[in-house]
Amino acid sequence: MQNTPITLKFLAEKLKMSVSTVSKALNNYPTINEYTKKRVQEMARDLHFTPNKSAINLKERKSRIIGIILPNLLDYFFTRSIYGVEQFAMKNGYNVIISQSHDELEKEIQLADMLLKSRVDGLIVAISKNTQDFSHLDQFENMGIPVVYYTRNPSFNLSCHKVLGNTFQGCYQATKFLINRGHQKIAYLGGPKMINFTHDRFNGYINALKDNQVPFQAELVAYTDFDKENTVSAIQNLFKDSENMPTALVAFKEPILFDAIKYLKSIHHPKFDEIECIGFGNTPFISYLDSPPIASIEENPESVGENAIKLLLQLINREIELQDYQKIMVDCQLVVH
Amino acid sequence: MQNTPITLKFLAEKLKMSVSTVSKALNNYPTINEYTKKRVQEMARDLHFTPNKSAINLKERKSRIIGIILPNLLDYFFTRSIYGVEQFAMKNGYNVIISQSHDELEKEIQLADMLLKSRVDGLIVAISKNTQDFSHLDQFENMGIPVVYYTRNPSFNLSCHKVLGNTFQGCYQATKFLINRGHQKIAYLGGPKMINFTHDRFNGYINALKDNQVPFQAELVAYTDFDKENTVSAIQNLFKDSENMPTALVAFKEPILFDAIKYLKSIHHPKFDEIECIGFGNTPFISYLDSPPIASIEENPESVGENAIKLLLQLINREIELQDYQKIMVDCQLVVH
DNA sequence: TATAGCATTTCAAACGTTTGAAATAATTGA
DNA sequence: TCAATTATTTCAAACGTTTGAAATGCTATA
């Protein structure tokens, strides 16, 4: 049953015409007679002709491969974002190579080199938390291969394409929501300072306070990274002053928020039941928590991913100039549980 | 800076020799003079020559693409398994197309057709919970394209390649662990009956009981699918007889176990604190639960994925005959929390 | 009836590799 | 010194497409 795949040549022989006529008919060239086109297209359909991608790619000097570098697939944001990317890429005849940097710069550099060797047509990247030098990524642009930064990006650098969640707006909404519920002492637990959006979120928090006449207190702000001990000590700091305890908390990421909640519960914080929390993520595990956050900030990762691949394909096809740097924002929603 | 990629032809011109000599030197042909080889290989290295995959694939009539069909990337088992697959595939020059069936047969059929059209060199698949007819997957084998079933597979069918967790052994261990802790009334909450390993796990449970002289009671067994209401009613069933309440529970999957725990807690089950649970998965969220399972069954998804791709590559390279059906088991470990 | 003009089809080269056969060069033995 | 042998290199076709240029066939006009 080992049937050889149908080629243009095979169709041409069957139809007693030349390979180029068949090719042009299938690609709807205006110089080809309408009746001929119909005959060719029907035959192609009947025999389930599928053009050989390798041949086309060779001819067009493309690989039709998109590279993705992201920190970690076990993070729901990234897993979900991949979905948006793959769907759209596939629809447009592109394949995707997903690679994980494990949030390490060195690994990220390795992966970049590997993808460059694979001759990807474009790159989508969420940088590691330690990435400050970008030469391993700049080399793509230098070779005319477009790069789109998504979510995590070099915030100081305006000369690159970016797709990101409107994390300012998300944090603003969450803070405002808590203010409207009567909270005046709202703590903010930020992420690694190296990650750009940590600051956008902080600004959303600050602005919500200001716009609603809630005084800002520096003691109510702390930072952590993805490390549990760090989170615990940050929380200890936020809650150390018994006179001035926060009654609400906005955290930069849900698993970290869960660590915080767990800690507060473990020390039998006297007013634990009154504390209201919100984190970024909207992860499905919330429903299993005994003391779930009152709301979540939904970041729409699928949409972020889809916007990134859309932009990248436009750059690949030179529908947008490589130097015409774009910045796309995807709004967040507050989901009340 | 738009530099054209280095080709064999370019190297040949630089070295003043023919393209075929260069090609053969790089591929270490014995007929090529050692000194020539050295010169070519050095030049190739210095100029960062990377062979054009499309050209090789065209020549070798391969796509170097592996297709994967799985139910859902948001399931930690599958996300983790992907990691094993991608790593190994990449190392061997293969790309991977990941596609999600969302546990729907119809979507699975669509994806299979899509992947067939993409001319994948091989397929790794975890079937949907409703897949009973396999014609959409059989067509691959009929065309000489190997298929490896992983985790979820047609258990009744011996004529296919399988890689799966030793879910019998995992469940046996978990049950035995609970027996050793003094439990005599251990409930078993199984998954969808259509999924093959539901029964393997059940057998592990049964055998552990038997081997340790614990009487089997049919009332202590219930089944659910991934639906929350279903789980709740299964749990209600298991705990309905106040005379004969289980004191321990083995569940086929962790998120479902979490649903069960949540329900038992919500009804203020009198002996809730004494009930000990174990589920498959070992998901990281366990640490956030107030009443976590006492242990987890680690299924080593990365290893399952890696074994699947290893087998598939052997089949693609015909190191193993297509008809020489393999079955590979990956052991589980009990992780006590 | 030749010919300009158009519609349609075909030719042929190219994309970058691989590889068996053929050609060439170097070495050996008589 | 010359043929035979062996080592090494090159030729040329192939993989399946695309595409500008060239060729063909046809119609209409002078």
XYZ file of C-alpha atoms (C1' of nucleotides) in Angstrom:
734
model
C 0.000 0.000 0.000
C 3.181 2.064 -0.011
C 1.914 4.666 -2.505
C 4.324 7.304 -3.728
C 3.121 10.839 -3.184
C 1.493 12.668 -6.086
C 3.724 15.261 -7.732
C 3.187 17.941 -10.332
C 4.984 15.738 -12.822
C 2.569 12.908 -12.198
C -0.414 15.205 -12.699
C 1.165 16.596 -15.840
C 1.617 13.150 -17.337
C -1.931 12.156 -16.482
C -3.272 15.335 -18.063
C -0.848 15.250 -20.976
C 0.454 18.723 -20.400
C 3.648 20.257 -19.114
C 4.626 20.565 -15.480
C 4.656 24.343 -15.696
C 1.107 24.509 -16.979
C -0.014 22.380 -14.062
C 1.903 24.520 -11.608
C 0.548 27.735 -13.036
C -2.977 26.382 -13.210
C -2.864 25.465 -9.546
C -1.484 28.856 -8.681
C -4.190 30.502 -10.730
C -1.997 32.299 -13.232
C -4.013 34.623 -15.500
C -2.248 33.354 -18.613
C -3.706 29.893 -18.176
C -6.925 29.034 -19.923
C -9.904 28.799 -17.616
C -10.909 25.386 -18.832
C -7.385 24.081 -18.361
C -7.326 25.426 -14.837
C -10.546 23.631 -14.071
C -9.272 20.338 -15.420
C -6.036 20.609 -13.461
C -7.664 21.664 -10.238
C -10.181 18.878 -10.406
C -7.537 16.274 -11.023
C -5.407 17.646 -8.211
C -8.333 17.447 -5.860
C -9.329 13.970 -6.921
C -5.847 12.594 -6.472
C -5.308 14.465 -3.200
C -2.322 16.302 -4.520
C -0.363 18.119 -1.795
C 2.568 20.222 -2.882
C 5.908 19.218 -1.466
C 6.835 21.802 1.139
C 10.546 21.088 1.018
C 10.636 21.811 -2.690
C 8.720 25.045 -2.291
C 10.836 26.135 0.633
C 13.981 25.399 -1.302
C 12.753 27.371 -4.249
C 11.551 30.281 -2.144
C 14.590 30.248 0.112
C 12.426 29.973 3.183
C 12.172 27.413 5.947
C 8.619 28.185 7.000
C 9.707 27.617 10.542
C 9.069 30.057 13.363
C 11.206 29.827 16.473
C 9.868 30.521 19.931
C 11.980 31.019 23.006
C 10.177 31.254 26.308
C 11.159 30.701 29.908
C 8.993 27.764 30.839
C 6.109 25.783 29.451
C 4.888 24.868 32.919
C 3.803 28.453 33.365
C 0.162 28.640 32.332
C 0.634 31.983 30.665
C 3.157 30.578 28.249
C 1.359 27.306 27.666
C -1.779 29.188 26.782
C 0.059 31.697 24.626
C 1.578 28.880 22.583
C -1.884 27.824 21.622
C -2.564 31.168 19.976
C 0.737 31.044 18.145
C 0.454 27.486 16.856
C -3.084 27.831 15.600
C -2.344 30.869 13.506
C 1.068 29.711 12.315
C -0.353 26.407 11.144
C -3.144 28.131 9.256
C -0.485 30.031 7.346
C 1.701 27.063 6.548
C 4.332 27.682 9.180
C 5.712 25.288 11.739
C 6.810 26.294 15.178
C 9.817 25.203 17.202
C 9.196 25.780 20.876
C 12.180 26.011 23.177
C 12.478 26.688 26.876
C 15.226 28.824 28.397
C 14.334 27.883 31.965
C 14.799 31.558 32.672
C 18.542 31.217 32.198
C 20.432 33.606 29.975
C 23.043 31.067 29.004
C 20.459 28.572 27.811
C 18.671 31.360 25.962
C 21.847 32.155 24.049
C 22.298 28.490 23.150
C 18.739 28.253 21.910
C 19.089 31.421 19.860
C 22.146 29.999 18.122
C 20.389 26.726 17.522
C 17.388 28.492 15.989
C 19.604 30.660 13.837
C 21.220 27.512 12.501
C 17.796 26.053 11.838
C 17.270 29.032 9.560
C 13.985 30.076 11.139
C 12.089 32.688 9.149
C 11.256 34.609 12.311
C 11.565 34.539 16.067
C 9.150 35.127 18.924
C 10.817 35.526 22.273
C 9.995 36.130 25.910
C 13.361 36.930 27.430
C 14.773 35.374 30.566
C 14.713 37.375 33.745
C 18.458 37.989 33.447
C 18.653 39.080 29.828
C 20.168 42.531 29.552
C 22.530 42.080 26.665
C 20.700 41.327 23.440
C 23.439 40.526 20.964
C 22.306 36.906 20.632
C 18.901 38.180 19.556
C 20.078 41.182 17.569
C 21.961 38.916 15.187
C 18.619 37.760 13.816
C 17.588 41.254 12.821
C 21.035 41.856 11.406
C 20.426 38.981 9.046
C 16.999 40.268 8.115
C 15.138 37.759 10.256
C 12.394 39.545 12.183
C 12.102 39.210 15.947
C 8.998 39.892 18.008
C 9.337 40.220 21.758
C 6.288 39.157 23.654
C 5.330 39.735 27.262
C 8.836 39.935 28.594
C 10.756 42.474 26.571
C 13.560 45.005 26.921
C 11.426 47.883 28.153
C 14.129 50.520 27.734
C 14.564 49.629 24.081
C 12.180 51.259 21.649
C 13.844 49.733 18.603
C 12.142 46.369 18.673
C 8.747 44.859 18.003
C 6.673 44.128 21.057
C 3.410 42.458 21.906
C 2.387 42.594 25.510
C -0.463 42.478 27.920
C -1.726 45.807 29.096
C -0.532 45.023 32.497
C -0.771 48.617 33.672
C -4.476 48.606 32.963
C -4.912 45.188 34.566
C -3.259 46.256 37.768
C -5.088 49.543 37.783
C -8.421 47.769 37.536
C -7.570 45.307 40.271
C -6.427 48.037 42.639
C -9.474 50.130 41.900
C -11.711 47.144 42.519
C -10.191 46.713 45.973
C -10.519 50.419 46.742
C -14.169 50.287 45.762
C -14.618 47.454 48.220
C -13.456 49.812 50.937
C -9.782 48.935 51.273
C -7.401 51.744 52.104
C -4.296 49.724 52.893
C -3.573 47.767 49.769
C -0.211 46.067 49.496
C 1.564 45.461 46.202
C 3.771 42.426 45.768
C 5.893 42.878 42.670
C 7.966 40.449 40.647
C 11.654 40.389 39.716
C 12.726 43.966 39.095
C 14.545 42.911 35.952
C 11.314 41.930 34.272
C 9.910 44.946 32.524
C 6.255 44.644 33.362
C 6.917 44.584 37.081
C 7.108 48.359 36.821
C 4.099 48.770 34.538
C 2.052 46.909 37.065
C 3.400 48.993 39.883
C 2.423 52.110 37.964
C -1.080 50.763 37.485
C -1.276 50.256 41.226
C 0.077 53.710 42.040
C -2.182 55.440 39.570
C -5.272 53.712 40.851
C -4.420 54.842 44.366
C -3.823 58.395 43.249
C -6.941 58.640 41.094
C -8.998 57.489 44.034
C -7.373 59.591 46.725
C -5.839 56.674 48.592
C -2.504 57.668 50.096
C 0.499 55.732 48.847
C 2.669 54.093 51.491
C 6.087 52.807 50.533
C 5.937 50.178 53.293
C 3.109 48.490 51.449
C 5.265 47.596 48.484
C 7.607 44.622 48.273
C 9.277 42.582 45.564
C 10.038 38.897 45.132
C 11.138 36.530 42.412
C 9.909 33.030 41.697
C 11.570 31.715 44.798
C 9.374 30.659 47.693
C 11.659 31.898 50.497
C 11.894 35.255 48.841
C 8.142 35.511 48.675
C 7.772 34.631 52.325
C 10.240 37.267 53.451
C 8.606 39.849 51.201
C 5.253 39.061 52.771
C 6.738 39.165 56.248
C 7.949 42.644 55.452
C 4.577 43.786 54.206
C 2.824 42.519 57.299
C 5.429 43.273 59.933
C 3.883 46.467 61.317
C 0.863 45.408 63.356
C -0.339 49.021 63.501
C -0.388 49.359 59.767
C -1.396 45.998 58.373
C -2.560 45.781 54.770
C -6.134 44.627 54.333
C -5.690 43.722 50.686
C -2.979 42.546 48.346
C -2.268 42.723 44.657
C 0.351 40.243 43.494
C 2.192 40.067 40.187
C 1.547 36.402 39.548
C -0.806 33.816 40.856
C 1.408 30.992 42.064
C 3.354 33.614 44.024
C 0.105 34.906 45.455
C -0.730 31.370 46.532
C 2.578 31.199 48.378
C 1.699 34.435 50.108
C -1.770 33.278 51.098
C -0.380 30.024 52.365
C 2.123 31.821 54.520
C -0.395 34.242 55.992
C -2.635 31.357 56.844
C 0.193 29.374 58.387
C 1.063 32.122 60.858
C -2.599 32.426 61.827
C -2.774 36.039 60.900
C -5.522 37.464 63.145
C -7.518 39.151 60.402
C -6.690 36.598 57.745
C -10.298 36.138 56.713
C -10.701 39.799 55.945
C -7.709 40.103 53.659
C -8.662 40.234 50.004
C -6.194 39.284 47.326
C -5.913 39.555 43.573
C -3.184 38.164 41.347
C -2.349 38.001 37.662
C -3.044 34.729 35.909
C -6.543 33.410 36.420
C -5.172 29.876 36.686
C -7.689 27.048 36.923
C -6.315 25.804 40.222
C -7.887 28.694 42.066
C -11.038 26.690 42.507
C -9.187 24.166 44.666
C -7.950 26.683 47.202
C -9.648 26.954 50.549
C -8.989 30.652 50.689
C -9.089 31.703 47.084
C -8.320 35.190 45.844
C -11.389 37.358 45.505
C -10.597 37.987 41.835
C -7.999 37.343 39.161
C -6.533 39.364 36.371
C -7.023 37.509 33.112
C -4.168 38.284 30.763
C -5.542 36.590 27.639
C -2.349 34.788 26.736
C -3.845 33.205 23.619
C -4.528 36.631 22.250
C -1.035 37.845 23.118
C 0.403 34.839 21.297
C -1.832 35.335 18.308
C -0.946 38.990 18.020
C 2.733 38.128 18.196
C 2.575 35.609 15.369
C 0.370 37.883 13.272
C 2.857 40.689 13.572
C 5.754 38.350 12.883
C 4.180 37.038 9.694
C 3.571 40.579 8.494
C 7.229 41.320 9.101
C 8.317 38.144 7.337
C 6.205 39.056 4.333
C 7.531 42.604 4.516
C 4.007 43.949 4.797
C 5.503 45.942 7.641
C 9.018 47.285 7.341
C 11.548 45.673 9.639
C 12.543 49.019 11.072
C 8.992 50.244 11.539
C 8.833 49.132 15.147
C 5.431 48.124 16.435
C 4.015 47.915 19.922
C 0.793 46.044 20.452
C -1.084 45.934 23.734
C -3.646 43.324 24.743
C -6.090 44.348 27.444
C -6.637 42.404 30.657
C -9.938 41.647 32.344
C -10.723 41.441 36.010
C -12.463 38.157 36.745
C -14.330 38.132 40.053
C -14.617 34.698 41.578
C 24.284 43.248 6.646
C 21.872 41.015 4.709
C 24.377 38.198 4.117
C 23.363 35.335 1.899
C 23.666 31.954 3.556
C 26.746 29.875 2.833
C 26.135 26.980 0.444
C 28.186 24.027 -0.714
C 28.715 25.803 -4.000
C 30.171 28.808 -2.253
C 32.559 26.618 -0.266
C 33.520 24.755 -3.418
C 34.405 27.962 -5.231
C 36.420 29.235 -2.308
C 38.333 25.962 -2.109
C 38.560 25.534 -5.870
C 37.046 22.102 -5.901
C 33.778 20.588 -6.998
C 30.569 20.694 -5.036
C 30.502 16.942 -4.738
C 33.935 16.791 -3.167
C 32.832 19.325 -0.598
C 29.642 17.436 0.101
C 31.438 14.144 0.457
C 34.184 15.635 2.583
C 31.615 17.019 4.990
C 29.846 13.699 5.087
C 33.119 11.932 5.714
C 33.172 9.721 2.660
C 36.059 7.214 2.752
C 36.997 7.987 -0.858
C 37.924 11.547 0.002
C 41.529 12.339 0.854
C 42.098 13.036 4.550
C 43.852 16.293 3.921
C 41.054 17.477 1.651
C 38.521 16.591 4.298
C 40.384 18.632 6.832
C 40.565 21.662 4.589
C 36.874 21.479 3.763
C 35.760 20.929 7.318
C 37.850 23.814 8.567
C 36.511 26.167 5.973
C 32.958 25.050 6.693
C 33.458 25.700 10.373
C 35.074 29.072 9.857
C 32.314 30.301 7.589
C 29.587 28.824 9.797
C 28.240 26.673 7.039
C 24.878 25.127 7.859
C 23.383 22.752 5.318
C 20.040 23.759 3.923
C 17.453 21.461 5.439
C 14.891 21.976 2.712
C 17.346 20.803 0.091
C 18.314 17.731 2.100
C 14.719 16.913 2.857
C 13.799 17.257 -0.788
C 16.627 14.994 -1.799
C 15.925 12.429 0.876
C 12.170 12.580 0.398
C 11.649 13.329 4.050
C 10.057 16.213 5.884
C 11.874 15.759 9.165
C 8.679 16.700 10.890
C 7.090 14.655 13.644
C 3.413 15.146 14.362
C 1.970 14.930 17.850
C -1.703 14.693 18.659
C -2.676 14.970 22.293
C -5.854 15.889 24.124
C -4.809 19.031 25.913
C -1.667 20.996 26.652
C -3.114 22.384 29.870
C -2.785 18.930 31.377
C 0.537 18.805 33.162
C 1.204 15.271 32.062
C 1.107 16.230 28.414
C 2.957 19.502 28.841
C 5.755 17.698 30.592
C 5.793 14.847 28.092
C 6.233 17.323 25.245
C 9.436 18.445 26.803
C 10.920 14.971 26.493
C 9.798 14.691 22.905
C 11.055 18.068 21.742
C 14.470 17.756 23.314
C 15.226 14.460 21.688
C 13.633 15.297 18.353
C 15.616 18.497 18.085
C 18.857 16.727 18.870
C 18.162 14.451 15.915
C 17.258 17.187 13.483
C 13.513 16.742 13.630
C 10.860 19.362 14.227
C 7.650 18.721 16.040
C 4.131 19.890 15.285
C 2.022 19.778 18.420
C -1.731 19.684 18.029
C -4.533 19.425 20.549
C -7.657 17.370 20.010
C -9.428 18.765 23.065
C -10.414 15.185 23.703
C -12.785 15.270 20.746
C -12.724 12.517 18.164
C -13.836 14.783 15.348
C -11.034 17.254 15.958
C -8.592 14.363 16.211
C -9.617 13.174 12.754
C -9.148 16.672 11.349
C -5.709 16.952 12.885
C -4.693 13.546 11.574
C -5.648 14.596 8.050
C -3.803 17.861 8.443
C -0.672 16.078 9.617
C -0.888 13.564 6.818
C -1.006 16.441 4.358
C 2.005 17.991 6.058
C 3.827 14.794 5.161
C 5.060 14.108 8.671
C 7.679 11.377 8.895
C 6.025 9.900 11.953
C 3.211 10.395 14.420
C 2.965 10.279 18.189
C -0.551 10.195 19.499
C -2.497 10.085 22.720
C -6.006 9.299 21.592
C -9.120 11.151 22.674
C -11.352 9.552 25.240
C -13.888 8.711 22.522
C -11.586 7.183 19.940
C -12.669 3.647 19.129
C -12.358 3.614 15.388
C -8.772 4.066 14.244
C -9.001 4.433 10.493
C -7.795 8.024 10.588
C -4.635 6.815 12.320
C -4.279 3.550 10.446
C -3.905 5.410 7.171
C -0.480 6.568 8.351
C 0.787 3.034 8.776
C -0.760 2.082 5.473
C 1.440 4.686 3.834
C 4.510 3.476 5.685
C 4.490 6.323 8.196
C 5.065 4.915 11.683
C 2.707 5.724 14.532
C 3.511 5.459 18.224
C 0.667 5.570 20.712
C 1.610 7.007 24.043
C -0.213 6.916 27.346
C -3.676 6.701 25.917
C -3.781 3.833 23.461
C -6.143 1.236 22.082
C -5.572 -1.363 24.770
C -7.358 -4.175 22.956
C -5.156 -3.764 19.920
C -1.838 -5.554 20.016
C -0.856 -4.486 16.521
C 0.480 -1.066 17.338
C 3.470 0.531 19.005
C 2.898 1.735 22.534
C 4.754 3.658 25.177
C 2.997 4.033 28.470
C 3.417 4.601 32.136
C 3.388 1.501 34.279
C 0.210 2.645 35.765
C -0.585 -0.769 37.219
C 2.584 -0.653 39.277
C 1.959 2.965 40.293
C -1.485 2.215 41.557
C -0.324 -0.974 43.248
C 2.335 0.948 45.133
C -0.048 3.679 46.207
C -2.620 1.197 47.449
C -0.011 -0.800 49.265
C 1.314 2.335 50.886
C -2.126 3.107 52.248
C -2.596 -0.448 53.481
C 0.727 -0.243 55.272
C -0.506 2.879 56.994
C -3.327 0.799 58.421
C -6.171 1.520 56.033
C -8.609 -1.276 55.338
C -11.292 0.649 53.521
C -9.580 2.173 50.539
C -11.749 3.649 47.825
C -10.748 3.751 44.185
C -11.918 6.609 41.968
C -11.329 5.676 38.360
C -11.357 7.724 35.174
C -13.386 7.464 31.989
C -13.908 3.803 31.217
C -13.008 4.358 27.599
C -9.454 5.286 28.508
C -7.388 2.164 28.597
C -5.283 2.740 31.679
C -8.330 3.225 33.869
C -8.454 -0.556 34.013
C -4.726 -1.062 34.506
C -4.891 1.201 37.495
C -7.894 -0.607 38.825
C -6.011 -3.866 38.512
C -3.090 -2.405 40.423
C -5.490 -1.450 43.168
C -7.179 -4.837 43.245
C -3.914 -6.737 43.247
C -2.473 -4.695 46.081
C -5.582 -5.442 48.126
C -5.400 -9.125 47.355
C -1.678 -9.469 48.002
C -2.151 -7.862 51.392
C -5.287 -9.717 52.426
C -7.528 -6.680 52.365
C -11.033 -7.651 51.274
C -12.237 -6.053 48.065
C -15.571 -4.231 48.282
C -17.305 -3.239 45.068
C -19.005 -0.306 46.825
C -15.611 1.299 47.251
C -15.097 1.730 43.540
C -16.521 4.525 41.406
C -15.779 6.143 38.063
C -15.873 9.675 36.771
C -14.695 11.655 33.781
C -13.149 15.112 33.676
C -16.429 16.693 34.619
C -16.777 18.208 38.070
C -20.413 17.194 38.649
C -19.581 13.660 37.717
C -16.772 13.570 40.215
C -18.983 14.909 42.962
C -21.655 12.312 42.392
C -19.041 9.554 42.250
C -17.657 10.706 45.576
C -21.141 10.926 47.050
C -21.614 7.345 46.055
C -18.370 6.233 47.639
C -19.168 7.945 50.904
C -22.899 7.368 51.076
C -22.875 4.461 53.512
C -22.059 5.922 56.911
C -21.457 2.417 58.283
C -18.853 1.634 55.726
C -16.998 4.867 54.994
C -13.666 4.696 53.191
C -10.734 5.991 55.178
C -8.501 6.408 52.179
C -8.805 7.153 48.483
C -6.787 6.482 45.369
C -7.766 8.680 42.423
C -6.830 8.343 38.778
C -5.764 11.934 38.315
C -4.848 14.774 40.557
C -7.133 17.613 39.555
C -10.009 15.162 39.943
C -8.705 14.207 43.352
C -8.682 17.882 44.262
C -12.340 18.104 43.299
C -13.022 15.150 45.527
C -11.157 16.580 48.496
C -12.895 19.897 48.034
C -16.271 18.225 48.064
C -15.567 16.144 51.166
C -14.398 19.221 52.950
C -17.416 21.235 51.870
C -19.864 18.780 53.375
C -17.910 18.768 56.617
C -17.305 15.086 56.519
C -16.920 14.095 60.201
C -13.668 12.187 59.796
C -12.316 14.350 57.013
C -8.975 14.879 58.705
C -8.331 11.155 58.878
C -8.940 10.434 55.235
C -5.734 9.923 53.291
C -5.619 10.413 49.535
C -3.273 9.685 46.703
C -3.644 10.647 43.066
C -1.711 10.326 39.829
C 0.158 13.382 38.659
C 2.379 14.946 41.285
C 1.365 18.400 40.093
C 3.155 21.352 41.656
C -0.061 22.909 42.927
C -0.315 20.347 45.676
C 1.761 22.539 47.929
C -0.932 25.203 47.891
C -3.690 22.947 49.153
C -4.785 23.184 52.752
C -5.542 19.495 52.841
C -3.046 18.047 50.449
C -2.902 14.387 49.449
C -0.528 12.373 51.568
C 1.390 11.267 48.505
C 1.379 11.431 44.729
C 2.138 9.024 41.967
C 4.829 10.500 39.751
C 4.334 9.300 36.207
C 7.557 10.662 34.709
C 5.953 12.171 31.641
C 9.244 13.448 30.237
C 10.527 9.919 30.159
C 7.350 8.636 28.525
C 7.704 11.329 25.859
C 11.352 10.581 25.319
C 10.740 6.877 24.963
C 7.998 7.564 22.453
C 10.163 9.723 20.226
C 13.106 7.341 20.525
C 10.971 4.464 19.372
C 9.450 6.544 16.608
C 12.842 7.544 15.244
C 13.944 3.920 15.242
C 10.841 3.061 13.257
C 11.401 5.935 10.845
C 14.956 4.785 10.256
C 13.720 1.233 9.922
C 16.020 0.100 12.702
C 12.906 -1.598 13.975
C 10.505 -3.144 11.507
C 7.153 -1.406 11.202
C 5.327 -4.614 11.945
C 7.514 -5.576 14.876
C 5.182 -4.049 17.438
C 6.816 -2.715 20.573
C 5.434 -2.019 24.004
C 7.485 0.097 26.378
C 6.600 0.701 30.002
C 7.879 3.529 32.151
C 7.750 2.988 35.891
C 6.013 5.314 38.324
C 7.276 6.455 41.707
C 5.328 7.152 44.851
C 6.233 10.586 46.144
C 5.309 11.112 49.794
C 4.623 14.724 50.660
C -2.518 35.270 -48.057
C 0.648 36.923 -45.342
C 1.151 39.086 -40.725
C 0.463 41.453 -36.582
C -1.385 40.607 -32.231
C -2.993 37.953 -28.701
C -3.853 33.777 -25.811
C -1.898 29.881 -24.215
C 1.532 26.546 -23.458
C 6.173 24.874 -22.977
C 11.183 25.305 -22.137
C 14.792 25.564 -19.199
C 17.095 27.134 -15.363
C 17.171 27.621 -10.659
C 16.828 26.566 -5.464
C 21.009 23.325 -2.436
C 21.868 18.929 -1.650
C 23.269 13.754 -2.512
C 25.335 9.923 -4.929
C 26.472 6.304 -8.440
C 29.103 6.381 -12.452
C 32.734 8.179 -15.023
C 37.031 10.497 -15.330
C 41.409 11.600 -13.793
C 45.598 11.230 -11.074
C 48.845 8.686 -8.516
C 51.037 4.399 -7.387
C 52.532 -0.160 -8.088
C 54.428 -4.176 -10.297
C 56.380 -6.485 -14.149
C 58.436 2.096 -19.530
C 53.789 0.740 -19.730
C 49.792 -1.442 -18.222
C 47.179 -2.493 -14.223
C 45.566 -1.132 -9.997
C 44.100 1.979 -6.609
C 43.038 6.562 -4.758
C 40.736 10.663 -5.489
C 37.931 13.913 -7.762
C 34.380 15.378 -10.857
C 30.176 14.798 -13.692
C 25.539 14.713 -14.050
C 21.136 13.549 -12.717
C 17.802 13.701 -9.340
C 14.529 15.426 -5.580
C 9.607 18.795 -6.712
C 8.669 23.210 -7.315
C 8.491 28.152 -9.557
C 8.867 31.535 -13.218
C 10.655 34.618 -16.949
C 11.524 33.864 -21.625
C 10.608 31.554 -25.728
C 7.592 29.007 -28.611
C 3.324 27.752 -30.404
C -1.363 28.164 -32.010
C -5.086 30.957 -33.154
C -7.800 34.996 -34.718
C -8.457 39.034 -37.044
C -6.920 42.486 -40.054
C -4.944 44.545 -44.115
